[in-house]
Coordinates of C-alpha atoms in Angstrom, one line a residue:
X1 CA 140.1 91.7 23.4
X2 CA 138.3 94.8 23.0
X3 CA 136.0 95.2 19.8
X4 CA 134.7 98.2 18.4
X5 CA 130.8 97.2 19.4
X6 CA 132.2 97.0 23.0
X7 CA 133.8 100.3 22.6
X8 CA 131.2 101.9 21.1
X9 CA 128.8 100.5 23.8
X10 CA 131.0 102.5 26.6
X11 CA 130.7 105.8 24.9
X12 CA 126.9 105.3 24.8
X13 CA 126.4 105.0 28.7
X14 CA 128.9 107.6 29.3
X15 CA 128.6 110.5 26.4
X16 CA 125.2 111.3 27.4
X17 CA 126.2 111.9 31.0
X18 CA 128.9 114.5 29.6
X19 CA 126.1 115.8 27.3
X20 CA 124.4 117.0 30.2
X21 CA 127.3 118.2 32.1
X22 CA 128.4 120.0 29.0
X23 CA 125.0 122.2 28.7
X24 CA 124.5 123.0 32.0
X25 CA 128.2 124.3 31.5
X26 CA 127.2 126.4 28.3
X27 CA 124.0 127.2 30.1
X28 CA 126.0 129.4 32.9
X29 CA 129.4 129.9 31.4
X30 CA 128.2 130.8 27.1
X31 CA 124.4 131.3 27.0
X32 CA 123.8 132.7 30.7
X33 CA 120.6 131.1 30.8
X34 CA 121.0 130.5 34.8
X35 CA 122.0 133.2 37.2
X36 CA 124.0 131.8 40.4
X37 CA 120.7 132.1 42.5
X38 CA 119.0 129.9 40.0
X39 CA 122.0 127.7 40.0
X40 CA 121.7 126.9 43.8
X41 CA 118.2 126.3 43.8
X42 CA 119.1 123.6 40.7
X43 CA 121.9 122.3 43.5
X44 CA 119.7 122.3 46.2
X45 CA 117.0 120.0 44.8
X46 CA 119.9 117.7 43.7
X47 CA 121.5 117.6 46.8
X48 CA 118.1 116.9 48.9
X49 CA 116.2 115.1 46.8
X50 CA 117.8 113.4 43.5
X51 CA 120.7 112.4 44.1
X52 CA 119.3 110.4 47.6
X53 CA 116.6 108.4 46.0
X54 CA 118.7 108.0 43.4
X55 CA 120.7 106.4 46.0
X56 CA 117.9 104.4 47.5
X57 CA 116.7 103.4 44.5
X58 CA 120.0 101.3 43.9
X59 CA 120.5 100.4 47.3
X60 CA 116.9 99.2 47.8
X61 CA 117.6 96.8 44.0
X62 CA 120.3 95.1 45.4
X63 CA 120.5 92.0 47.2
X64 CA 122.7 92.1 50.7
X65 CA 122.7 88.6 51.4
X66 CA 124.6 88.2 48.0
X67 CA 127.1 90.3 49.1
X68 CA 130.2 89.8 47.1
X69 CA 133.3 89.4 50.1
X70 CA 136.2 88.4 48.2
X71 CA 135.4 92.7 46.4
X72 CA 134.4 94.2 50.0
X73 CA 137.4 93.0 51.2
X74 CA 139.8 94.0 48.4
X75 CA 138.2 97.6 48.8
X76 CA 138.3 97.6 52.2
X77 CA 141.7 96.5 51.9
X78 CA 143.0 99.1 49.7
X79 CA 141.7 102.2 51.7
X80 CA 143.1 100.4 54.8
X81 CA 146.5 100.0 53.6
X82 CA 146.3 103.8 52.7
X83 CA 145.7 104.8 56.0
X84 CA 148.0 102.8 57.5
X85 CA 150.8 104.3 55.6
X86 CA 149.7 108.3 55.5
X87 CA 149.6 107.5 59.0
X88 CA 152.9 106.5 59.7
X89 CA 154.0 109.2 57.5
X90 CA 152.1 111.8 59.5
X91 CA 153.2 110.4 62.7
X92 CA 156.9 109.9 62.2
X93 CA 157.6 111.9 58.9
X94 CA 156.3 115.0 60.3
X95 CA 153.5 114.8 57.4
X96 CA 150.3 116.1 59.0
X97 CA 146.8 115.6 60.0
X98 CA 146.1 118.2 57.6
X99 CA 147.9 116.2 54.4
X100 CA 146.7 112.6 55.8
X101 CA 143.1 113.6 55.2
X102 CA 143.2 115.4 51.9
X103 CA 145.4 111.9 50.4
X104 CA 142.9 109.7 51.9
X105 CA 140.4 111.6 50.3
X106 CA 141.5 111.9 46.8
X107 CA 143.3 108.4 46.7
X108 CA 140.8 106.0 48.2
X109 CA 137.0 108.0 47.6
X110 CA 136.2 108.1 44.0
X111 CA 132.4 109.2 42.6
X112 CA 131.0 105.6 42.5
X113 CA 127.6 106.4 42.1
X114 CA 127.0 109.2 39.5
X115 CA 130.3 108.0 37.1
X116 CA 131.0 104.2 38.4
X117 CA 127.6 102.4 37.8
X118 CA 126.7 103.0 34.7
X119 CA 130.6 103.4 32.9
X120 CA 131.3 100.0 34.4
X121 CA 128.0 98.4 33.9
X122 CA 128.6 99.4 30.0
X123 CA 132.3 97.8 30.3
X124 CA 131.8 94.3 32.2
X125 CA 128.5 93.9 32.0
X126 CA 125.0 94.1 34.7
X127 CA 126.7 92.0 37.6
X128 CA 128.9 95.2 37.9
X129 CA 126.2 97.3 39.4
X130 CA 125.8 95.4 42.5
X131 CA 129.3 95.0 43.3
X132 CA 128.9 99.3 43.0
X133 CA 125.8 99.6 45.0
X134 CA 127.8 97.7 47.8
X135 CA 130.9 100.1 47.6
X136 CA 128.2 102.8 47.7
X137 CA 126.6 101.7 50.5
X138 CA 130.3 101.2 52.6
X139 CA 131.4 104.8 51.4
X140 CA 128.1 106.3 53.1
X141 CA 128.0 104.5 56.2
X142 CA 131.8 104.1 57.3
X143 CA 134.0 105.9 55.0
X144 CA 132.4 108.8 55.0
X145 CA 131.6 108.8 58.6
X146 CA 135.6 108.2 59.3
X147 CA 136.2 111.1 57.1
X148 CA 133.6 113.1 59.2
X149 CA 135.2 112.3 62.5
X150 CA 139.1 113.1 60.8
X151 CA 137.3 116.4 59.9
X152 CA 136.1 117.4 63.3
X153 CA 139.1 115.7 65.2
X154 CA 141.3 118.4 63.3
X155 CA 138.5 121.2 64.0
X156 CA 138.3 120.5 67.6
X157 CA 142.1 119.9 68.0
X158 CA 142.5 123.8 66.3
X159 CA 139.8 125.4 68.3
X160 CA 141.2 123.8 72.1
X161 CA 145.3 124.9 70.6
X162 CA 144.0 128.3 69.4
X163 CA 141.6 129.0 72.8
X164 CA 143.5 126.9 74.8
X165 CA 147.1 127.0 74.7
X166 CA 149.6 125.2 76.7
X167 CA 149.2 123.0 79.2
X168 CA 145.6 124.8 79.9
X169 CA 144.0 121.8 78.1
X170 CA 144.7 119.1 80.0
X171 CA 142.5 120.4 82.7
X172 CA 139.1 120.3 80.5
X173 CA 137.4 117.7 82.3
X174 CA 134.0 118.6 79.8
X175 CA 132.6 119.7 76.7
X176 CA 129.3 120.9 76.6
X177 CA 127.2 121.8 73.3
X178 CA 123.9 123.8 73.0
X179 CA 121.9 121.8 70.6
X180 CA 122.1 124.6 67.5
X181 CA 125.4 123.5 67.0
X182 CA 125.6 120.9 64.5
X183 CA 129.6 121.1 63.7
X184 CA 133.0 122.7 64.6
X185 CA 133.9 123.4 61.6
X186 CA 133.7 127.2 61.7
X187 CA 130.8 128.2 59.2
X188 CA 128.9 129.2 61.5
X189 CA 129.9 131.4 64.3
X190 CA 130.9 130.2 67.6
X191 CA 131.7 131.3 71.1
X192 CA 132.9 129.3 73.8
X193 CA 132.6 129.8 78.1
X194 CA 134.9 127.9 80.0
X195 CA 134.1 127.8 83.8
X196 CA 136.8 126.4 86.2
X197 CA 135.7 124.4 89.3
X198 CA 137.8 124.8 93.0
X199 CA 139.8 121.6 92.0
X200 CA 141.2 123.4 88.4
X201 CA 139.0 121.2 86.4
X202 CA 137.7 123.3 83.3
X203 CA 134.7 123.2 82.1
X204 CA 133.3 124.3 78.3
X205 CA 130.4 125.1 76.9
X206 CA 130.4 125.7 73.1
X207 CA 127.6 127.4 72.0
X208 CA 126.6 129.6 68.4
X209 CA 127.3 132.9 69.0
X210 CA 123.3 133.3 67.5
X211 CA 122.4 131.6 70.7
X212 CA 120.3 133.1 73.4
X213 CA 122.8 134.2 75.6
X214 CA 120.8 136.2 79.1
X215 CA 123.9 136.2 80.7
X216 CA 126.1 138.1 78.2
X217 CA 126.7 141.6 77.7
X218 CA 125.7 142.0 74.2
X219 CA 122.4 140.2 74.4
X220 CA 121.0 142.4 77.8
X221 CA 122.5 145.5 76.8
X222 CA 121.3 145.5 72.8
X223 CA 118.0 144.7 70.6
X224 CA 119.6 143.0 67.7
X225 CA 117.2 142.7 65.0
X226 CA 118.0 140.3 62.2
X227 CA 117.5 142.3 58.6
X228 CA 116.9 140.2 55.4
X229 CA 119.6 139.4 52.9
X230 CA 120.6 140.9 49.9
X231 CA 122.4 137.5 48.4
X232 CA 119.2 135.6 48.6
X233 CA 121.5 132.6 49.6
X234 CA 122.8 132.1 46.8
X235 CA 126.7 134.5 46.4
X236 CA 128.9 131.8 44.9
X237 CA 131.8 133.3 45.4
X238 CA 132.4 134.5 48.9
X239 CA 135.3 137.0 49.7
X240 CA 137.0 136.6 52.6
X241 CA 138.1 139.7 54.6
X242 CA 140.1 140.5 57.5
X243 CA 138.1 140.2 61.0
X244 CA 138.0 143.8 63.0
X245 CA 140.3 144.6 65.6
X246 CA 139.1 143.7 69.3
X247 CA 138.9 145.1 73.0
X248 CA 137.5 142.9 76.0
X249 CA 136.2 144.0 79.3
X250 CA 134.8 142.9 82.2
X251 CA 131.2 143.3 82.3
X252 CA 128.7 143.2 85.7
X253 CA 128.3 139.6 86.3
X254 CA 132.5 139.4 85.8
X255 CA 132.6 138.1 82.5
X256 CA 135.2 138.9 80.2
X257 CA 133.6 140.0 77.0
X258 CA 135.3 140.5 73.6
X259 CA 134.3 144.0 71.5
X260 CA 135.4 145.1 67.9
X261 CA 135.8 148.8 67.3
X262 CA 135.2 148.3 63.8
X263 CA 132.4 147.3 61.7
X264 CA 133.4 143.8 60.2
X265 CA 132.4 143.0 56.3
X266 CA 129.5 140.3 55.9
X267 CA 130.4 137.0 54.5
X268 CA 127.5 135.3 52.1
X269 CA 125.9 132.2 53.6
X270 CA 125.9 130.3 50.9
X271 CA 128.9 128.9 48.8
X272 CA 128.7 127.1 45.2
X273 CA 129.7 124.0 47.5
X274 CA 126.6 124.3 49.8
X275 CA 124.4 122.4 47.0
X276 CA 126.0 119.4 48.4
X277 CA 126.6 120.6 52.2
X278 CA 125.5 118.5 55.2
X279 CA 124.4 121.7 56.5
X280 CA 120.9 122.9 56.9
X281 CA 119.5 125.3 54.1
X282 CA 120.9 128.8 54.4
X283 CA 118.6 130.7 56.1
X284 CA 117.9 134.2 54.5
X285 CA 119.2 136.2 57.7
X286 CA 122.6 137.9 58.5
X287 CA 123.0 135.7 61.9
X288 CA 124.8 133.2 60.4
X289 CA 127.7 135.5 58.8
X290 CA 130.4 136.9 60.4
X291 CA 128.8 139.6 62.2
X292 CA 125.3 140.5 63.6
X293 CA 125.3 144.0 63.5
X294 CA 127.0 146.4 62.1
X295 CA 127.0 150.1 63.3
X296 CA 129.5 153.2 62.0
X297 CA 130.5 153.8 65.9
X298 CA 133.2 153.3 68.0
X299 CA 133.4 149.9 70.4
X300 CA 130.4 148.2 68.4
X301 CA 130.1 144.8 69.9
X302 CA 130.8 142.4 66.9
X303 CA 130.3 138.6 66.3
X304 CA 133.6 137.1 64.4
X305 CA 134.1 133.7 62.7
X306 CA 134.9 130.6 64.5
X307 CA 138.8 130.3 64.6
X308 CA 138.5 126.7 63.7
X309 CA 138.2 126.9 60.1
X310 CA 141.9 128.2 60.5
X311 CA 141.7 131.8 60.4
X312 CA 144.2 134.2 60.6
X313 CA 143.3 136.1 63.4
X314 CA 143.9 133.9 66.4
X315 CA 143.5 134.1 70.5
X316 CA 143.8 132.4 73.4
X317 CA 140.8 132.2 76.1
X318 CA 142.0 132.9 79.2
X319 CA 140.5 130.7 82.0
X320 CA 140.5 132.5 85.1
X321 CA 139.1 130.6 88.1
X322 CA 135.6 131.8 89.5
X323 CA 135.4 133.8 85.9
X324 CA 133.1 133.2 83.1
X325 CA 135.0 133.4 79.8
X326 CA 133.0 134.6 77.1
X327 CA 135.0 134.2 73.1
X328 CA 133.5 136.2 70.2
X329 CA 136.3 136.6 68.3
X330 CA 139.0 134.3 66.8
X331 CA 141.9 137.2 66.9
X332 CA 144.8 137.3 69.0
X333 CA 144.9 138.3 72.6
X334 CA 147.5 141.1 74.0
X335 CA 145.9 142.9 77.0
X336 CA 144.0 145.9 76.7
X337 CA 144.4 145.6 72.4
X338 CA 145.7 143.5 70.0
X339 CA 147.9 144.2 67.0
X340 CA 146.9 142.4 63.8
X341 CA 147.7 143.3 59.9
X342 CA 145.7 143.6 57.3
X343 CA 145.4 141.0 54.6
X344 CA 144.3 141.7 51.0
X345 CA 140.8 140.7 50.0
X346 CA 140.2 137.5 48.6
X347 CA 138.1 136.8 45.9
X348 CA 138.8 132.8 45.2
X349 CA 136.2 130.7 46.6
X350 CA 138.1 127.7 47.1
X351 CA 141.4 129.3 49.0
X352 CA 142.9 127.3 51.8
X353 CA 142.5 130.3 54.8
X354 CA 144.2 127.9 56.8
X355 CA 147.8 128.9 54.8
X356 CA 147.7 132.4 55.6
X357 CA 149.4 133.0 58.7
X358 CA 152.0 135.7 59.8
X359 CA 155.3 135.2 60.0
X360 CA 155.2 136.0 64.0
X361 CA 152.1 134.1 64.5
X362 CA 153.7 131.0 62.7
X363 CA 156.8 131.3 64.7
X364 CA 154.9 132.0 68.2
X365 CA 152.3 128.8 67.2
X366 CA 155.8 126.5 66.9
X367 CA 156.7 127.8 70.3
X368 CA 153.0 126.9 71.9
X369 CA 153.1 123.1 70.0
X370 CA 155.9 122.0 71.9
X371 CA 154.0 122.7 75.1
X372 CA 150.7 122.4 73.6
X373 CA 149.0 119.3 75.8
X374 CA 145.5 117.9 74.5
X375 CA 141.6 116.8 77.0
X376 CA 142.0 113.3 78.0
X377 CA 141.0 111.0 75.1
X378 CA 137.2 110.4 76.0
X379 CA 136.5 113.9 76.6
X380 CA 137.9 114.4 72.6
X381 CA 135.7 111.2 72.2
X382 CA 132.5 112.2 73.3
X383 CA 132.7 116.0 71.6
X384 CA 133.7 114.6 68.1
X385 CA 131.4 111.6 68.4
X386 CA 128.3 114.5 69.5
X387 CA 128.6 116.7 66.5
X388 CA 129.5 113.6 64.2
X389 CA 126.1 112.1 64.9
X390 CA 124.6 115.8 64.6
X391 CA 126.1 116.1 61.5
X392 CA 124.9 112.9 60.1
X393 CA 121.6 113.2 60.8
X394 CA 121.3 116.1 59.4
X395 CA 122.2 114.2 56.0
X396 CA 119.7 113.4 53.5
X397 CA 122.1 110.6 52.4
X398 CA 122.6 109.0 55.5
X399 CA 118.8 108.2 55.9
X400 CA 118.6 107.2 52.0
X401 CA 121.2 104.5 52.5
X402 CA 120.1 103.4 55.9
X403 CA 116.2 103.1 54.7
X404 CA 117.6 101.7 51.5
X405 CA 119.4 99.3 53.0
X406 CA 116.8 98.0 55.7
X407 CA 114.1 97.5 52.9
X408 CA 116.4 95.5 50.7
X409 CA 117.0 93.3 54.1
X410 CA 113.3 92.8 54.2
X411 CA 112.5 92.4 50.9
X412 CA 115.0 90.2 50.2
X413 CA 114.1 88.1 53.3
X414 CA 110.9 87.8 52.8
X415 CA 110.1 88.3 49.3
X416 CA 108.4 91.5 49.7
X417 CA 107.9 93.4 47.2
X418 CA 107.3 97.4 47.1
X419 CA 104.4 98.8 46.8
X420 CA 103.7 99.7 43.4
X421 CA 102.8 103.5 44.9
X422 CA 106.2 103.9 46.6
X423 CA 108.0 102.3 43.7
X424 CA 107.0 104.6 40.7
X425 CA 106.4 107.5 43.1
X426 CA 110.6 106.8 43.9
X427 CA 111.5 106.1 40.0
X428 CA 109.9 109.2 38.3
X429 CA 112.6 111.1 41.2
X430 CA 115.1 108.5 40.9
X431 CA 115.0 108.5 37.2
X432 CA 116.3 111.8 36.6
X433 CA 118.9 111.6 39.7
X434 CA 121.8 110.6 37.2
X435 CA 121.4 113.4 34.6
X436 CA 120.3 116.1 37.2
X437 CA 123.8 114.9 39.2
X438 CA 125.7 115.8 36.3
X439 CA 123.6 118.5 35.1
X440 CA 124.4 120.1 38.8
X441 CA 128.3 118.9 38.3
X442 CA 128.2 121.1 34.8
X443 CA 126.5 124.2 37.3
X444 CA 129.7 123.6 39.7
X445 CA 132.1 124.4 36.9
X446 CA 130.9 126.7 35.3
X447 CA 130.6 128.7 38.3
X448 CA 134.1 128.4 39.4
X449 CA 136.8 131.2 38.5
X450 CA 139.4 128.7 37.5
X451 CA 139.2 124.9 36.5
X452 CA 142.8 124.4 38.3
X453 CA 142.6 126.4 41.5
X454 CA 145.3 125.0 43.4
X455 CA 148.2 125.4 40.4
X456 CA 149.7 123.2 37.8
X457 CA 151.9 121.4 40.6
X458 CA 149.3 120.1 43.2
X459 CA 147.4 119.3 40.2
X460 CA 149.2 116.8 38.7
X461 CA 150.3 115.2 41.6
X462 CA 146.5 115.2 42.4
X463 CA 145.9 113.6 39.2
X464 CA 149.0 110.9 39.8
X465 CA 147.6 109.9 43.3
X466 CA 144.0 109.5 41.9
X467 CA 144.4 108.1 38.3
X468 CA 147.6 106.1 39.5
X469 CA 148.3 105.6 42.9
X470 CA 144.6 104.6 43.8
X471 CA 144.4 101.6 41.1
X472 CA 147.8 100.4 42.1
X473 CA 147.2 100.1 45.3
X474 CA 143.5 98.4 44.9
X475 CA 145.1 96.4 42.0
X476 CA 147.7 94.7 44.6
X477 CA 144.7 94.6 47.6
X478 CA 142.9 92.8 44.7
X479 CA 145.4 90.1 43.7
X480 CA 145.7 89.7 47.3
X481 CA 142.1 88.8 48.4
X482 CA 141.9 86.5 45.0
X483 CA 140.1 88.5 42.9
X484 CA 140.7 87.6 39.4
X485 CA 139.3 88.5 35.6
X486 CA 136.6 90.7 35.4
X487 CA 136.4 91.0 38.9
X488 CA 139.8 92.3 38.9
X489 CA 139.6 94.4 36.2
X490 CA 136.3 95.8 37.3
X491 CA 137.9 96.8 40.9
X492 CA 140.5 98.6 39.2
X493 CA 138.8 100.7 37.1
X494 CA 136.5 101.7 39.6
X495 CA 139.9 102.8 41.4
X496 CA 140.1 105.1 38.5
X497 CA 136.8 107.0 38.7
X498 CA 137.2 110.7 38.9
X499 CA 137.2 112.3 42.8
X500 CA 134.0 112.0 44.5
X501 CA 131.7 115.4 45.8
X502 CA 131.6 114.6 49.5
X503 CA 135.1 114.5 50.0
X504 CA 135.2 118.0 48.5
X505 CA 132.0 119.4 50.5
X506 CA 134.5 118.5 53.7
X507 CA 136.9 120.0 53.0
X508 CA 134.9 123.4 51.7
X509 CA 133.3 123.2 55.1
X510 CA 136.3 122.9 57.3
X511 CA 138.5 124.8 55.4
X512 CA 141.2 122.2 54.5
X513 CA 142.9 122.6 50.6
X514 CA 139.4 123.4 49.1
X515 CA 141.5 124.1 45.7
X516 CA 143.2 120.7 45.0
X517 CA 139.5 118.6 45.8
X518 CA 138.1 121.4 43.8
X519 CA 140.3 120.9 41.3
X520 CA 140.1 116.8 41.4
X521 CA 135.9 117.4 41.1
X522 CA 136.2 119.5 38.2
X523 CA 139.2 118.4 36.4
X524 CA 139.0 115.1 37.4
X525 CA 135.7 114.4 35.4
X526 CA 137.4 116.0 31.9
X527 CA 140.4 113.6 32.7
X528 CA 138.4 110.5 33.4
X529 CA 137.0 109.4 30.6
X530 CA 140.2 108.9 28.8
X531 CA 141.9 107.3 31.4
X532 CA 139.6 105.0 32.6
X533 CA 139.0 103.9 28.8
X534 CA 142.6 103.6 28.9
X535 CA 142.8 101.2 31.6
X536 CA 139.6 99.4 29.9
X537 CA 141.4 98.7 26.5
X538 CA 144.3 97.9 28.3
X539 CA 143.0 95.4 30.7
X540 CA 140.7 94.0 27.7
X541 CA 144.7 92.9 25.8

C-alpha cells in the first residue's frame, strides 16, 4: 500500500526536475532571458558534455558482473516482440518502413536516464538504479544502433529508388563514400557519380557536394568562396522552400552536369534539434545549406538538398555507359527541363517533407515500385554498416558508454578504484548533467511553435502506444521471464517513462514524422508524471 511519506518522497526526486524544466521554459517563452543563439550554445554543452558524463558516471557505478538477466531479458523481450509484429504488419499489411520505425520508437525507447533513475529510485528504492543503468547501457549500444541502421536503410533505399529507378539498381555492384560523408540522411548536401563498367556493372560514388570535385564543371570553371553566416548557427526554426528549377549539360570531359537557373533560398544549419544531433557542430559557413552560391543571373550552377530526406523535387540519374553522371539536384528529370510547382513556404520546424508530394509524382512513384529492384544485399550491407559506424563515432555518447562500461569491467574485476582526480574532476560535470538535461528539455519547448505539432489525432494515439501499449506489452514480457513484485512493478513503470531524445534527433535528421516524436518529447514529459504515479499507486494496491 502506498502511504503519504512514500508519495511525498516521489514528488521530491521528481518536482525539482520539473522545476528546472519549468524556468528554463519561462526563461525563453515569459522573461526572454535567452535568445535562440544562446539557447543552442546551452544545448550544445548538454549534448557534448553533460549529459555523457552524466552517462559515464552511472555506467562506471554499476557493477556488470551483477547484471540482473531475468530484467535484461524481459526488456529485451518486450522490444523484440514489438518488432516482430510491426514487422509482419509492414510486410504483409502494407504498413511501411516508414510507420515500423516511428512505433518502435515511441513504444519500446523511453528517456531512461534523465526521467527513469531518479523517479524510480524514489518509488522502489536504490536497487532500481542499476537495473536502469543496465537498460541504459543496452539502449546506447544495440537499440539505438538498430534504430541507426533502420534510419539509413530507409535513406539509402530512397536515394538508389529516387536516382535509380527500375530495374537500374540491380546492376550496382559498389558503393563508394568520400570520407566527409558521415550519413545519408540528407542534411547535408550530396551528389552522387555512377560509372558503368563494359560488363553493365554500376559503380557509385557518393560524395558531399562541398567536396573537392577537379573533375566537375562547377569546381574548374568557378572560385566559390565561402561567406560567413548570418544565423550564427543557431535559426531554430528553419523554413523549408522549394528547390530551383534545373538544366543539365554535357560538359568537356562528358559528364552530365545539373544547373539551376534560379537562385535557390539558404536553409539554416542549425535546427533546435541539433543540441542533441550526432552530427558535428554546425560550422559557421554557407557550404553546408542548400546552395553554395547564389548569383542574380541566368544558368547559375546551384548545389540542392539531398533527395533522401524525402524531398519533393525528385529525379532519376541516368547511367549511361562510358559516362560520368554527376547529381546536384534532387528534382525531377524531363530532358532539356523539368516542370515542377511551387509549394508554399513552410515555417514549422518539425514538418514531415517526406508527405508532400504531387499528385502526378505520387501516381508515377507507384508505377516505378512495382518495377523498382534493389543492390544485392551485401552491397546495402556494407553502405549502411559504413556510415552507421561513421555516425557512431561521431557520438559523444557512444564513447561515454563504451569507456563507462570498460572501467566498471576493470574496476569491478580488480577492485580498482578511480583516481580521486578523474572522479571529482567527472562529478562536478556529472553533477549538474540531470538539471542541465532538463533545463535544456525546458529550452526545447519553449522554442517550439506548438506543443502538439502533429494534431490532436496522432497525438493521442501517440500517447496510447507510449503510456499503454508499451507497459502492456513489457508487463506480459515480464510475467513471462518471471519477474515478480517490485521487480515487476519497477519494469513496468519504466515502460511508462515519457519518449526518449534520441529517437526524436533521428527522425529530425532523416526527415521521418518529426511532429509526432516532437510531440511525444514535449508532451510526453507534461503527461508523465501523472501517469506514471498512476501506475505507481496502482501497482502499490
Amino acid at each position: 500500500m502506498i502511504t503519504g511519506d512514500d508519495f511525498y518522497k516521489v514528488m521530491c526526486a521528481m518536482v525539482p526536475l520539473y522545476f528546472a524544466m519549468v524556468v528554463a521554459y519561462g526563461s525563453v517563452k515569459w522573461w526572454r532571458i535567452f535568445t535562440p543563439e544562446q539557447c543552442s550554445g546551452i544545448n550544445r554543452f548538454v549534448a557534448v558534455f553533460a549529459v555523457p558524463v552524466l552517462s559515464f558516471h552511472f555506467i562506471a557505478q554499476n557493477n556488470p558482473y551483477q547484471m540482473d538477466t531475468k530484467f535484461i531479458l524481459a526488456d529485451t523481450l518486450s522490444k523484440v516482440a514489438v518488432l516482430v509484429m510491426l514487422s509482419v504488419w509492414a510486410i504483409f499489411f502494407n504498413g511501411g518502413l516508414d510507420w515500423l520505425i516511428t512505433l518502435f520508437s515511441v513504444a519500446t525507447l523511453p528517456n531512461t536516464l534523465v526521467m527513469g533513475i531518479p523517479l524510480l529510485n524514489a518509488m522502489y528504492g536504490d536497487f532500481t538504479q542499476s537495473l536502469m543503468v543496465q537498460l541504459v547501457v543496452l539502449q546506447c549500444i544495440i537499440w539505438y544502433t538498430l534504430l541507426l541502421f533502420l534510419f539509413e536503410y530507409r535513406a539509402a533505399t530512397l536515394l538508389i529508388q529516387i536516382q535509380f529507378p527500375g530495374p537500374t539498381a540491380a546492376s550496382i555492384a559498389k558503393f563508394e563514400l568520400d570520407n566527409d560523408v558521415i550519413s545519408l540522411d540528407g542534411r547535408d548536401p550530396l551528389r552522387t557519380e555512377s560509372e558503368t563498367d563494359g560488363n553493365g556493372r554500376i559503380r557509385v560514388r557518393i560524395r558531399r557536394s562541398t567536396s573537392s570535385a577537379p573533375d566537375s564543371a562547377l569546381s574548374s570553371s568557378l572560385c566559390l568562396t565561402p561567406r560567413a553566416s548570418n544565423l550564427s548557427n543557431a535559426e531554430i526554426f528553419s523554413i523549408n522552400t522549394p528547390a530551383p528549377l534545373h538544366d543539365y549539360h554535357y560538359n568537356s570531359n562528358n559528364d552530365i552536369v545539373f544547373w539551376g537557373s534560379a537562385t535557390s533560398p539558404r536553409l539554416s544549419g542549425y535546427a533546435s534539434s541539433d543540441a542533441y544531433s550526432l552530427q558535428p557542430t554546425p560550422r559557421a559557413s554557407n557550404f553546408n545549406e542548400m546552395d553554395t552560391i547564389t548569383v542574380m543571373t541566368a544558368n547559375t550552377p546551384t548545389w540542392a538538398r539531398s533527395p533522401v530526406a524525402g524531398k519533393v523535387f525528385r529525379q532519376p540519374s541516368p547511367v549511361v555507359a562510358g559516362v560520368k553522371t554527376l547529381w546536384e539536384s534532387s528534382g525531377k528529370f524531363q530532358g532539356d527541363r523539368q516542370e515542377c510547382k511551387d509549394l508554399a513556404e513552410k515555417e514549422i520546424s518539425f514538418r514531415d517533407n517526406s508527405k508532400v508530394a504531387m499528385a502526378e509524382q505520387v501516381l508515377e512513384s507507384k508505377e516505378a515500385a512495382t518495377n523498382q529492384k534493389m543492390p544485392h544485399a551485401l552491397v546495402m550491407i556494407r553502405l549502411i554498416l559504413t556510415v552507421v559506424g561513421r555516425k557512431l563515432s561521431r557520438n559523444p555518447n557512444t564513447y561515454s558508454s563504451i569507456l563507462g562500461l570498460l572501467w566498471s569491467l576493470i574496476s569491478f574485476k580488480w577492485n580498482v578504484g578511480m583516481p580521486s582526480l578523474v572522479k571529482y574532476s567527472i562529478g562536478i560535470i556529472s553533477d549538474a548533467g540531470l538539471g542541465m538535461a532538463m533545463f535544456s528539455l525546458g529550452l526545447f519547448m519553449a522554442l517550439q511553435p506548438r506543443i502538439i505539432a502533429c494534431g490532436a489525432k496522432r497525438a493521442t494515439i501517440g500517447m496510447v502506444i507510449r503510456f499503454v501499449c508499451g507497459p502492456i506489452v513489457m508487463s506480459v514480457a515480464s510475467l513471462a521471464v518471471g519477474l515478480r513484485s517490485v521487480k515487476l512493478h519497477t519494469a513496468i513503470v519504466q515502460a511508462a517513462l515519457p519518449q526518449g531524445i534520441v529517437p526524436f534527433v533521428f527522425a529530425r535528421e532523416y526527415g521521418l514524422h518529426p511532429d509526432i516524436l516532437s510531440t511525444g518529447v514535449i508532451f510526453g514529459m507534461l503527461v508523465s508524471l501523472p501517469v506514471t504515479l498512476l501506475y505507481y499507486i496502482l501497482l502499490g494496491l
